[in-house]
Amino acid sequence: MAEEDTSGGYTPGRATRFYVPLLIQTFSQCLTYPLVAAIVSRGPMGIDVLTAFAQGQTVMFLIGAVGSGLVMTGMVFARSVAGYRNFIRFNAYMMLCLLAVQAICGLPPFDRLIFQDLLNLPAEMASIARDTLLWGIPLQATFFTRNVPLVILFNARASSAANNATFVRILLTVVATYLFVHMGWTGAMWGLAAMTVPCFAELLLTYVFSRPHVRVLREDPGAEPISSQFRFTVPLSLGGVLLAAAPFMVATFVGRTENAVEMLAIHYVTIGLANAVGFAALRFQAVSIQFPPEYAGDHRIMRYAICAGIVLGAVILLSAIPAVDDWYFHVVQGLPVADLGKVRIVMAIYAAWPVLQTIRGHAEGIAAVERMPAAVMAGQIAYLVMLVATLALALKAGMQGWLMGAIAILVATAATIVSIYGTLGWMKVRSSSRRCPAPTSRTRH
């Protein structure tokens, strides 16, 4: 394995060598979901099962989002032997608590409350969503356990090693998709199996790749305790829950439009592909942490973020080309030909999303470096508030369900950026005023 450039300040070359493996890794990880969707949608109940499967995974990801700040926490605190050990324990505590919550949500009476009363799924679909949630517990466990080696690899700027593990995952998922469809092993549970087994392989490889970097961690008896990591993570976790509630909210509103099942199917297959690029763009968080500003007014990394977002937006735009969307959305995902025109419009809208996501990732990374996670939480609160407000207005205005999600996500992401930068500026001014109190003056009477 080639040695990574683990030192030095920002240059476009260093940033690219670190960021491109993260892009490929995240894109590959997100790509597994559309691949698995091809297994799910070919079950006895057709593409309608994909809606129930996606709803079950939405709840799972919402629970997992409580730990969404763990990787960022590890990148800040797990830079010594003691900090690394504390992070392992903290990550394990979070995982066990959240897996218990996931199990409870899949049991009566909570399963009916969530999937039938709140998400408005018919009883048969609600049963599939519940099973997806319960049998998704091993998958959720791999996501949490993977945090530990990923933190080590990212801090060592060995993002290409993490990428290699993900390549194995995506390869195994491709093989499973072909095999399962060919053998007729289709439906929600087979789709979940095709997703889970490759994730275990990825987890094993990331541990193997991270071991050499663990052995060279510095000793630091004065490393901050678990309580410090907890205080840092809490704002990120609360904000992460709000952020993960976004698909939940979109489904809730779109599920109340005309032809709701059809509208949700269009939303899920388009957001599945857009997420692959959009969340790859958001990995710019790690770039900002590794390459913070070196002097006042250093905007080089921001310009790099915008350029990267434009390139990624062009990738999404390619999916709006008729030949491409006919193959992917109709042949692979099984959408009716009549819906392809709607899909092209949605993907053209999503092409602007990666630019907003890279800027947002830059802002969140800066907040982590400055140890101001409250700014990230403020941005995620703004995201959910603007998302719900936009969806409510769109529903009231009679907007088609297939269009609502894309519009609301773009508006909410823009609001997140404004909120994070605004909160960072306010917190810095407040901190500065506390350090340098204004001189008092006496008033003559």
GROMACS .gro file of C-alpha atoms in nm:
model
  445
    1MET     CA    1   0.000   0.000   0.000
    2ALA     CA    2   0.142   0.340  -0.097
    3GLU     CA    3   0.218   0.581   0.183
    4GLU     CA    4  -0.015   0.876   0.210
    5ASP     CA    5   0.094   1.238   0.241
    6THR     CA    6   0.016   1.281   0.609
    7SER     CA    7   0.164   1.625   0.662
    8GLY     CA    8   0.172   1.964   0.501
    9GLY     CA    9  -0.079   2.238   0.446
   10TYR     CA   10  -0.333   2.284   0.170
   11THR     CA   11  -0.239   2.248  -0.194
   12PRO     CA   12  -0.484   2.143  -0.468
   13GLY     CA   13  -0.282   1.824  -0.517
   14ARG     CA   14  -0.288   1.722  -0.150
   15ALA     CA   15  -0.657   1.803  -0.118
   16THR     CA   16  -0.740   1.607  -0.433
   17ARG     CA   17  -0.539   1.301  -0.325
   18PHE     CA   18  -0.730   1.301   0.003
   19TYR     CA   19  -1.074   1.390  -0.132
   20VAL     CA   20  -1.103   1.174  -0.445
   21PRO     CA   21  -1.084   0.844  -0.252
   22LEU     CA   22  -1.353   0.979  -0.017
   23LEU     CA   23  -1.570   1.066  -0.317
   24ILE     CA   24  -1.529   0.723  -0.467
   25GLN     CA   25  -1.588   0.555  -0.132
   26THR     CA   26  -1.908   0.744  -0.055
   27PHE     CA   27  -2.036   0.721  -0.410
   28SER     CA   28  -1.972   0.348  -0.408
   29GLN     CA   29  -2.143   0.306  -0.071
   30CYS     CA   30  -2.449   0.499  -0.185
   31LEU     CA   31  -2.451   0.312  -0.514
   32THR     CA   32  -2.519  -0.011  -0.326
   33TYR     CA   33  -2.868   0.117  -0.239
   34PRO     CA   34  -2.988   0.150  -0.601
   35LEU     CA   35  -2.832  -0.191  -0.674
   36VAL     CA   36  -3.019  -0.347  -0.384
   37ALA     CA   37  -3.335  -0.169  -0.500
   38ALA     CA   38  -3.317  -0.375  -0.819
   39ILE     CA   39  -3.349  -0.690  -0.603
   40VAL     CA   40  -3.629  -0.548  -0.389
   41SER     CA   41  -3.842  -0.413  -0.675
   42ARG     CA   42  -3.840  -0.747  -0.860
   43GLY     CA   43  -4.022  -0.924  -0.577
   44PRO     CA   44  -4.377  -1.061  -0.607
   45MET     CA   45  -4.533  -0.723  -0.522
   46GLY     CA   46  -4.323  -0.524  -0.771
   47ILE     CA   47  -4.189  -0.175  -0.716
   48ASP     CA   48  -4.440  -0.102  -0.438
   49VAL     CA   49  -4.224  -0.314  -0.206
   50LEU     CA   50  -3.939  -0.067  -0.263
   51THR     CA   51  -4.146   0.202  -0.090
   52ALA     CA   52  -4.197  -0.016   0.220
   53PHE     CA   53  -3.832  -0.127   0.218
   54ALA     CA   54  -3.714   0.234   0.190
   55GLN     CA   55  -3.945   0.342   0.473
   56GLY     CA   56  -3.801   0.074   0.701
   57GLN     CA   57  -3.448   0.187   0.617
   58THR     CA   58  -3.546   0.551   0.666
   59VAL     CA   59  -3.640   0.475   1.026
   60MET     CA   60  -3.319   0.276   1.070
   61PHE     CA   61  -3.105   0.562   0.940
   62LEU     CA   62  -3.297   0.806   1.158
   63ILE     CA   63  -3.199   0.605   1.465
   64GLY     CA   64  -2.842   0.568   1.344
   65ALA     CA   65  -2.821   0.943   1.292
   66VAL     CA   66  -2.792   0.988   1.668
   67GLY     CA   67  -2.435   0.871   1.613
   68SER     CA   68  -2.381   1.077   1.300
   69GLY     CA   69  -2.120   1.295   1.469
   70LEU     CA   70  -1.901   1.007   1.582
   71VAL     CA   71  -1.659   1.010   1.288
   72MET     CA   72  -1.607   1.384   1.321
   73THR     CA   73  -1.561   1.340   1.698
   74GLY     CA   74  -1.301   1.070   1.639
   75MET     CA   75  -1.113   1.285   1.390
   76VAL     CA   76  -1.082   1.554   1.657
   77PHE     CA   77  -1.017   1.343   1.970
   78ALA     CA   78  -0.874   1.003   1.864
   79ARG     CA   79  -0.526   1.128   1.775
   80SER     CA   80  -0.343   0.957   2.062
   81VAL     CA   81  -0.352   0.611   2.220
   82ALA     CA   82  -0.563   0.727   2.514
   83GLY     CA   83  -0.796   0.932   2.295
   84TYR     CA   84  -0.836   0.637   2.058
   85ARG     CA   85  -0.923   0.398   2.340
   86ASN     CA   86  -1.173   0.643   2.484
   87PHE     CA   87  -1.330   0.678   2.141
   88ILE     CA   88  -1.364   0.299   2.105
   89ARG     CA   89  -1.555   0.280   2.434
   90PHE     CA   90  -1.769   0.583   2.356
   91ASN     CA   91  -1.856   0.449   2.010
   92ALA     CA   92  -1.951   0.110   2.161
   93TYR     CA   93  -2.179   0.269   2.422
   94MET     CA   94  -2.360   0.467   2.154
   95MET     CA   95  -2.396   0.160   1.931
   96LEU     CA   96  -2.547  -0.063   2.201
   97CYS     CA   97  -2.798   0.200   2.310
   98LEU     CA   98  -2.914   0.275   1.956
   99LEU     CA   99  -2.941  -0.090   1.851
  100ALA     CA  100  -3.173  -0.139   2.149
  101VAL     CA  101  -3.384   0.156   2.034
  102GLN     CA  102  -3.402   0.010   1.684
  103ALA     CA  103  -3.525  -0.323   1.819
  104ILE     CA  104  -3.793  -0.154   2.031
  105CYS     CA  105  -3.919   0.051   1.734
  106GLY     CA  106  -3.976  -0.272   1.539
  107LEU     CA  107  -4.194  -0.427   1.808
  108PRO     CA  108  -4.564  -0.367   1.892
  109PRO     CA  109  -4.714  -0.119   1.947
  110PHE     CA  110  -4.440   0.110   1.811
  111ASP     CA  111  -4.420  -0.057   1.469
  112ARG     CA  112  -4.787   0.015   1.398
  113LEU     CA  113  -4.758   0.369   1.530
  114ILE     CA  114  -4.458   0.446   1.309
  115PHE     CA  115  -4.539   0.270   0.983
  116GLN     CA  116  -4.918   0.275   0.968
  117ASP     CA  117  -5.026   0.577   1.169
  118LEU     CA  118  -4.739   0.813   1.091
  119LEU     CA  119  -4.611   0.700   0.750
  120ASN     CA  120  -4.956   0.599   0.629
  121LEU     CA  121  -4.849   0.260   0.489
  122PRO     CA  122  -5.109  -0.013   0.428
  123ALA     CA  123  -5.085  -0.303   0.675
  124GLU     CA  124  -4.905  -0.537   0.431
  125MET     CA  125  -4.648  -0.270   0.342
  126ALA     CA  126  -4.606  -0.176   0.707
  127SER     CA  127  -4.516  -0.539   0.784
  128ILE     CA  128  -4.238  -0.531   0.523
  129ALA     CA  129  -4.107  -0.201   0.659
  130ARG     CA  130  -4.106  -0.341   1.014
  131ASP     CA  131  -3.916  -0.655   0.908
  132THR     CA  132  -3.663  -0.438   0.724
  133LEU     CA  133  -3.607  -0.237   1.041
  134LEU     CA  134  -3.565  -0.541   1.267
  135TRP     CA  135  -3.346  -0.746   1.035
  136GLY     CA  136  -3.143  -0.433   0.965
  137ILE     CA  137  -2.991  -0.443   1.315
  138PRO     CA  138  -2.677  -0.633   1.202
  139LEU     CA  139  -2.631  -0.382   0.919
  140GLN     CA  140  -2.660  -0.092   1.163
  141ALA     CA  141  -2.401  -0.258   1.387
  142THR     CA  142  -2.148  -0.269   1.101
  143PHE     CA  143  -2.195   0.104   1.036
  144PHE     CA  144  -2.117   0.190   1.399
  145THR     CA  145  -1.826  -0.053   1.433
  146ARG     CA  146  -1.672   0.081   1.111
  147ASN     CA  147  -1.640   0.427   1.269
  148VAL     CA  148  -1.331   0.322   1.464
  149PRO     CA  149  -1.103   0.215   1.176
  150LEU     CA  150  -1.236   0.491   0.951
  151VAL     CA  151  -1.131   0.758   1.201
  152ILE     CA  152  -0.779   0.613   1.211
  153LEU     CA  153  -0.754   0.602   0.831
  154PHE     CA  154  -0.887   0.954   0.785
  155ASN     CA  155  -0.655   1.103   1.048
  156ALA     CA  156  -0.363   0.932   0.875
  157ARG     CA  157  -0.487   1.073   0.541
  158ALA     CA  158  -0.510   0.711   0.424
  159SER     CA  159  -0.847   0.765   0.259
  160SER     CA  160  -0.742   0.545  -0.035
  161ALA     CA  161  -0.723   0.244   0.201
  162ALA     CA  162  -1.082   0.304   0.315
  163ASN     CA  163  -1.170   0.334  -0.051
  164ASN     CA  164  -1.018  -0.006  -0.131
  165ALA     CA  165  -1.237  -0.168   0.134
  166THR     CA  166  -1.542  -0.003  -0.017
  167PHE     CA  167  -1.448  -0.130  -0.363
  168VAL     CA  168  -1.471  -0.482  -0.225
  169ARG     CA  169  -1.811  -0.400  -0.078
  170ILE     CA  170  -1.946  -0.263  -0.406
  171LEU     CA  171  -1.804  -0.557  -0.603
  172LEU     CA  172  -1.972  -0.806  -0.371
  173THR     CA  173  -2.300  -0.611  -0.395
  174VAL     CA  174  -2.285  -0.616  -0.776
  175VAL     CA  175  -2.224  -0.991  -0.771
  176ALA     CA  176  -2.506  -1.043  -0.522
  177THR     CA  177  -2.746  -0.831  -0.728
  178TYR     CA  178  -2.678  -1.029  -1.044
  179LEU     CA  179  -2.690  -1.364  -0.864
  180PHE     CA  180  -3.004  -1.291  -0.662
  181VAL     CA  181  -3.202  -1.156  -0.957
  182HIS     CA  182  -3.085  -1.446  -1.176
  183MET     CA  183  -3.183  -1.702  -0.911
  184GLY     CA  184  -3.515  -1.535  -0.837
  185TRP     CA  185  -3.411  -1.441  -0.481
  186THR     CA  186  -3.599  -1.114  -0.482
  187GLY     CA  187  -3.794  -0.899  -0.239
  188ALA     CA  188  -3.713  -0.693   0.069
  189MET     CA  189  -3.533  -0.955   0.281
  190TRP     CA  190  -3.311  -1.075  -0.002
  191GLY     CA  191  -3.227  -0.712  -0.076
  192LEU     CA  192  -3.131  -0.657   0.286
  193ALA     CA  193  -2.909  -0.968   0.279
  194ALA     CA  194  -2.735  -0.843  -0.035
  195MET     CA  195  -2.663  -0.518   0.147
  196THR     CA  196  -2.551  -0.661   0.481
  197VAL     CA  197  -2.299  -0.931   0.388
  198PRO     CA  198  -2.076  -0.700   0.176
  199CYS     CA  199  -2.079  -0.447   0.463
  200PHE     CA  200  -1.928  -0.708   0.695
  201ALA     CA  201  -1.652  -0.768   0.441
  202GLU     CA  202  -1.585  -0.393   0.419
  203LEU     CA  203  -1.569  -0.368   0.798
  204LEU     CA  204  -1.312  -0.647   0.821
  205LEU     CA  205  -1.089  -0.485   0.558
  206THR     CA  206  -1.100  -0.139   0.715
  207TYR     CA  207  -0.982  -0.292   1.043
  208VAL     CA  208  -0.694  -0.469   0.866
  209PHE     CA  209  -0.591  -0.150   0.682
  210SER     CA  210  -0.609   0.064   0.996
  211ARG     CA  211  -0.386  -0.153   1.219
  212PRO     CA  212  -0.048  -0.013   1.103
  213HIS     CA  213  -0.169   0.342   1.176
  214VAL     CA  214  -0.295   0.246   1.522
  215ARG     CA  215   0.051   0.117   1.615
  216VAL     CA  216   0.210   0.458   1.553
  217LEU     CA  217  -0.038   0.665   1.756
  218ARG     CA  218   0.140   0.891   2.005
  219GLU     CA  219   0.112   0.846   2.379
  220ASP     CA  220  -0.081   1.121   2.558
  221PRO     CA  221  -0.169   1.056   2.923
  222GLY     CA  222  -0.353   1.388   2.932
  223ALA     CA  223  -0.600   1.297   2.656
  224GLU     CA  224  -0.951   1.429   2.709
  225PRO     CA  225  -1.192   1.178   2.869
  226ILE     CA  226  -1.505   1.021   2.723
  227SER     CA  227  -1.714   1.296   2.882
  228SER     CA  228  -1.541   1.552   2.656
  229GLN     CA  229  -1.616   1.342   2.349
  230PHE     CA  230  -1.976   1.311   2.465
  231ARG     CA  231  -2.016   1.689   2.504
  232PHE     CA  232  -1.866   1.742   2.159
  233THR     CA  233  -2.089   1.479   1.999
  234VAL     CA  234  -2.422   1.577   2.156
  235PRO     CA  235  -2.486   1.885   1.938
  236LEU     CA  236  -2.376   1.691   1.629
  237SER     CA  237  -2.600   1.399   1.722
  238LEU     CA  238  -2.904   1.613   1.791
  239GLY     CA  239  -2.851   1.791   1.464
  240GLY     CA  240  -2.793   1.459   1.288
  241VAL     CA  241  -3.129   1.331   1.407
  242LEU     CA  242  -3.296   1.639   1.268
  243LEU     CA  243  -3.110   1.594   0.941
  244ALA     CA  244  -3.196   1.225   0.914
  245ALA     CA  245  -3.560   1.313   0.979
  246ALA     CA  246  -3.559   1.486   0.641
  247PRO     CA  247  -3.644   1.178   0.429
  248PHE     CA  248  -3.900   1.089   0.694
  249MET     CA  249  -4.061   1.431   0.650
  250VAL     CA  250  -4.046   1.414   0.270
  251ALA     CA  251  -4.217   1.074   0.278
  252THR     CA  252  -4.482   1.206   0.516
  253PHE     CA  253  -4.576   1.494   0.286
  254VAL     CA  254  -4.538   1.312  -0.046
  255GLY     CA  255  -4.743   1.025   0.098
  256ARG     CA  256  -5.036   1.267   0.124
  257THR     CA  257  -5.036   1.371  -0.241
  258GLU     CA  258  -5.242   1.221  -0.521
  259ASN     CA  259  -5.112   0.881  -0.642
  260ALA     CA  260  -4.889   0.868  -0.334
  261VAL     CA  261  -4.732   0.526  -0.396
  262GLU     CA  262  -4.628   0.625  -0.749
  263MET     CA  263  -4.499   0.962  -0.630
  264LEU     CA  264  -4.294   0.800  -0.353
  265ALA     CA  265  -4.146   0.549  -0.596
  266ILE     CA  266  -4.023   0.832  -0.821
  267HIS     CA  267  -3.886   1.019  -0.521
  268TYR     CA  268  -3.698   0.720  -0.383
  269VAL     CA  269  -3.534   0.610  -0.708
  270THR     CA  270  -3.422   0.966  -0.791
  271ILE     CA  271  -3.300   1.058  -0.442
  272GLY     CA  272  -3.120   0.722  -0.427
  273LEU     CA  273  -2.899   0.826  -0.718
  274ALA     CA  274  -2.874   1.193  -0.615
  275ASN     CA  275  -2.769   1.087  -0.263
  276ALA     CA  276  -2.479   0.890  -0.406
  277VAL     CA  277  -2.328   1.213  -0.539
  278GLY     CA  278  -2.472   1.457  -0.284
  279PHE     CA  279  -2.336   1.274   0.018
  280ALA     CA  280  -2.003   1.221  -0.155
  281ALA     CA  281  -1.991   1.599  -0.187
  282LEU     CA  282  -2.068   1.635   0.184
  283ARG     CA  283  -1.753   1.437   0.267
  284PHE     CA  284  -1.579   1.768   0.216
  285GLN     CA  285  -1.617   1.790   0.593
  286ALA     CA  286  -1.309   1.569   0.626
  287VAL     CA  287  -1.114   1.783   0.377
  288SER     CA  288  -1.189   2.095   0.582
  289ILE     CA  289  -1.071   1.923   0.899
  290GLN     CA  290  -0.748   1.804   0.740
  291PHE     CA  291  -0.680   2.135   0.561
  292PRO     CA  292  -0.811   2.419   0.780
  293PRO     CA  293  -0.746   2.785   0.683
  294GLU     CA  294  -0.380   2.875   0.736
  295TYR     CA  295  -0.426   3.249   0.773
  296ALA     CA  296  -0.701   3.510   0.805
  297GLY     CA  297  -0.894   3.541   0.481
  298ASP     CA  298  -0.766   3.206   0.345
  299HIS     CA  299  -1.045   3.112   0.100
  300ARG     CA  300  -0.851   2.866  -0.113
  301ILE     CA  301  -1.028   2.560   0.023
  302MET     CA  302  -1.366   2.728  -0.029
  303ARG     CA  303  -1.288   2.789  -0.395
  304TYR     CA  304  -1.177   2.428  -0.423
  305ALA     CA  305  -1.508   2.318  -0.266
  306ILE     CA  306  -1.713   2.514  -0.521
  307CYS     CA  307  -1.516   2.373  -0.816
  308ALA     CA  308  -1.555   2.019  -0.680
  309GLY     CA  309  -1.930   2.073  -0.642
  310ILE     CA  310  -1.966   2.189  -1.002
  311VAL     CA  311  -1.788   1.878  -1.130
  312LEU     CA  312  -2.010   1.654  -0.916
  313GLY     CA  313  -2.322   1.837  -1.031
  314ALA     CA  314  -2.228   1.756  -1.390
  315VAL     CA  315  -2.225   1.387  -1.294
  316ILE     CA  316  -2.586   1.409  -1.174
  317LEU     CA  317  -2.682   1.601  -1.488
  318LEU     CA  318  -2.566   1.307  -1.700
  319SER     CA  319  -2.850   1.098  -1.553
  320ALA     CA  320  -3.102   1.336  -1.712
  321ILE     CA  321  -2.985   1.233  -2.060
  322PRO     CA  322  -3.268   1.027  -2.218
  323ALA     CA  323  -3.055   0.723  -2.306
  324VAL     CA  324  -2.907   0.708  -1.956
  325ASP     CA  325  -3.229   0.758  -1.762
  326ASP     CA  326  -3.416   0.511  -1.983
  327TRP     CA  327  -3.160   0.242  -1.902
  328TYR     CA  328  -3.117   0.314  -1.532
  329PHE     CA  329  -3.463   0.426  -1.418
  330HIS     CA  330  -3.672   0.206  -1.650
  331VAL     CA  331  -3.462  -0.104  -1.723
  332VAL     CA  332  -3.275  -0.132  -1.392
  333GLN     CA  333  -3.518   0.026  -1.143
  334GLY     CA  334  -3.841  -0.071  -1.316
  335LEU     CA  335  -4.012   0.270  -1.336
  336PRO     CA  336  -4.279   0.298  -1.606
  337VAL     CA  337  -4.173   0.479  -1.925
  338ALA     CA  338  -4.447   0.738  -1.860
  339ASP     CA  339  -4.255   0.859  -1.552
  340LEU     CA  340  -3.919   0.918  -1.724
  341GLY     CA  341  -4.002   1.277  -1.820
  342LYS     CA  342  -4.061   1.359  -1.454
  343VAL     CA  343  -3.735   1.187  -1.361
  344ARG     CA  344  -3.533   1.403  -1.604
  345ILE     CA  345  -3.670   1.722  -1.450
  346VAL     CA  346  -3.594   1.604  -1.096
  347MET     CA  347  -3.236   1.502  -1.180
  348ALA     CA  348  -3.174   1.836  -1.355
  349ILE     CA  349  -3.282   2.010  -1.032
  350TYR     CA  350  -3.059   1.784  -0.822
  351ALA     CA  351  -2.758   1.885  -1.036
  352ALA     CA  352  -2.730   2.203  -0.825
  353TRP     CA  353  -2.722   2.009  -0.500
  354PRO     CA  354  -2.353   1.899  -0.495
  355VAL     CA  355  -2.235   2.261  -0.507
  356LEU     CA  356  -2.441   2.339  -0.198
  357GLN     CA  357  -2.325   2.017  -0.032
  358THR     CA  358  -1.951   2.086  -0.075
  359ILE     CA  359  -1.995   2.438   0.065
  360ARG     CA  360  -2.193   2.295   0.353
  361GLY     CA  361  -1.924   2.031   0.413
  362HIS     CA  362  -1.663   2.308   0.424
  363ALA     CA  363  -1.867   2.497   0.683
  364GLU     CA  364  -1.922   2.189   0.902
  365GLY     CA  365  -1.553   2.099   0.888
  366ILE     CA  366  -1.452   2.449   0.997
  367ALA     CA  367  -1.700   2.426   1.286
  368ALA     CA  368  -1.538   2.097   1.397
  369VAL     CA  369  -1.186   2.241   1.382
  370GLU     CA  370  -1.301   2.541   1.586
  371ARG     CA  371  -1.473   2.299   1.830
  372MET     CA  372  -1.805   2.472   1.775
  373PRO     CA  373  -2.039   2.176   1.703
  374ALA     CA  374  -2.334   2.392   1.805
  375ALA     CA  375  -2.292   2.571   1.471
  376VAL     CA  376  -2.340   2.239   1.289
  377MET     CA  377  -2.651   2.167   1.495
  378ALA     CA  378  -2.788   2.514   1.417
  379GLY     CA  379  -2.744   2.441   1.047
  380GLN     CA  380  -2.921   2.107   1.074
  381ILE     CA  381  -3.209   2.265   1.265
  382ALA     CA  382  -3.238   2.520   0.985
  383TYR     CA  383  -3.235   2.233   0.735
  384LEU     CA  384  -3.530   2.054   0.890
  385VAL     CA  385  -3.729   2.372   0.953
  386MET     CA  386  -3.689   2.493   0.594
  387LEU     CA  387  -3.751   2.145   0.454
  388VAL     CA  388  -4.081   2.109   0.640
  389ALA     CA  389  -4.187   2.466   0.562
  390THR     CA  390  -4.114   2.419   0.191
  391LEU     CA  391  -4.294   2.084   0.179
  392ALA     CA  392  -4.596   2.228   0.360
  393LEU     CA  393  -4.616   2.521   0.119
  394ALA     CA  394  -4.572   2.291  -0.180
  395LEU     CA  395  -4.847   2.057  -0.059
  396LYS     CA  396  -5.082   2.347   0.000
  397ALA     CA  397  -5.002   2.488  -0.345
  398GLY     CA  398  -5.086   2.155  -0.506
  399MET     CA  399  -4.734   2.076  -0.630
  400GLN     CA  400  -4.690   1.728  -0.773
  401GLY     CA  401  -4.545   1.481  -0.522
  402TRP     CA  402  -4.256   1.375  -0.748
  403LEU     CA  403  -4.125   1.735  -0.757
  404MET     CA  404  -4.172   1.833  -0.393
  405GLY     CA  405  -3.873   1.650  -0.247
  406ALA     CA  406  -3.610   1.789  -0.486
  407ILE     CA  407  -3.724   2.150  -0.443
  408ALA     CA  408  -3.745   2.124  -0.065
  409ILE     CA  409  -3.401   1.961  -0.031
  410LEU     CA  410  -3.229   2.238  -0.229
  411VAL     CA  411  -3.398   2.515  -0.031
  412ALA     CA  412  -3.317   2.343   0.300
  413THR     CA  413  -2.950   2.289   0.210
  414ALA     CA  414  -2.906   2.656   0.120
  415ALA     CA  415  -3.062   2.751   0.455
  416THR     CA  416  -2.815   2.518   0.631
  417ILE     CA  417  -2.515   2.697   0.480
  418VAL     CA  418  -2.641   3.039   0.581
  419SER     CA  419  -2.716   2.919   0.933
  420ILE     CA  420  -2.377   2.752   0.993
  421TYR     CA  421  -2.169   3.044   0.870
  422GLY     CA  422  -2.392   3.289   1.054
  423THR     CA  423  -2.367   3.093   1.380
  424LEU     CA  424  -1.988   3.056   1.346
  425GLY     CA  425  -1.952   3.431   1.298
  426TRP     CA  426  -2.175   3.507   1.596
  427MET     CA  427  -1.994   3.259   1.823
  428LYS     CA  428  -1.653   3.399   1.728
  429VAL     CA  429  -1.765   3.756   1.796
  430ARG     CA  430  -1.914   3.646   2.128
  431SER     CA  431  -1.596   3.459   2.225
  432SER     CA  432  -1.381   3.757   2.130
  433SER     CA  433  -1.592   3.999   2.333
  434ARG     CA  434  -1.559   3.775   2.639
  435ARG     CA  435  -1.180   3.766   2.609
  436CYS     CA  436  -1.151   4.141   2.551
  437PRO     CA  437  -1.413   4.326   2.755
  438ALA     CA  438  -1.475   4.684   2.657
  439PRO     CA  439  -1.319   4.940   2.890
  440THR     CA  440  -1.559   5.103   3.132
  441SER     CA  441  -1.590   5.479   3.154
  442ARG     CA  442  -1.705   5.703   3.432
  443THR     CA  443  -1.990   5.941   3.364
  444ARG     CA  444  -1.981   6.282   3.520
  445HIS     CA  445  -2.301   6.415   3.671
   0.00000   0.00000   0.00000
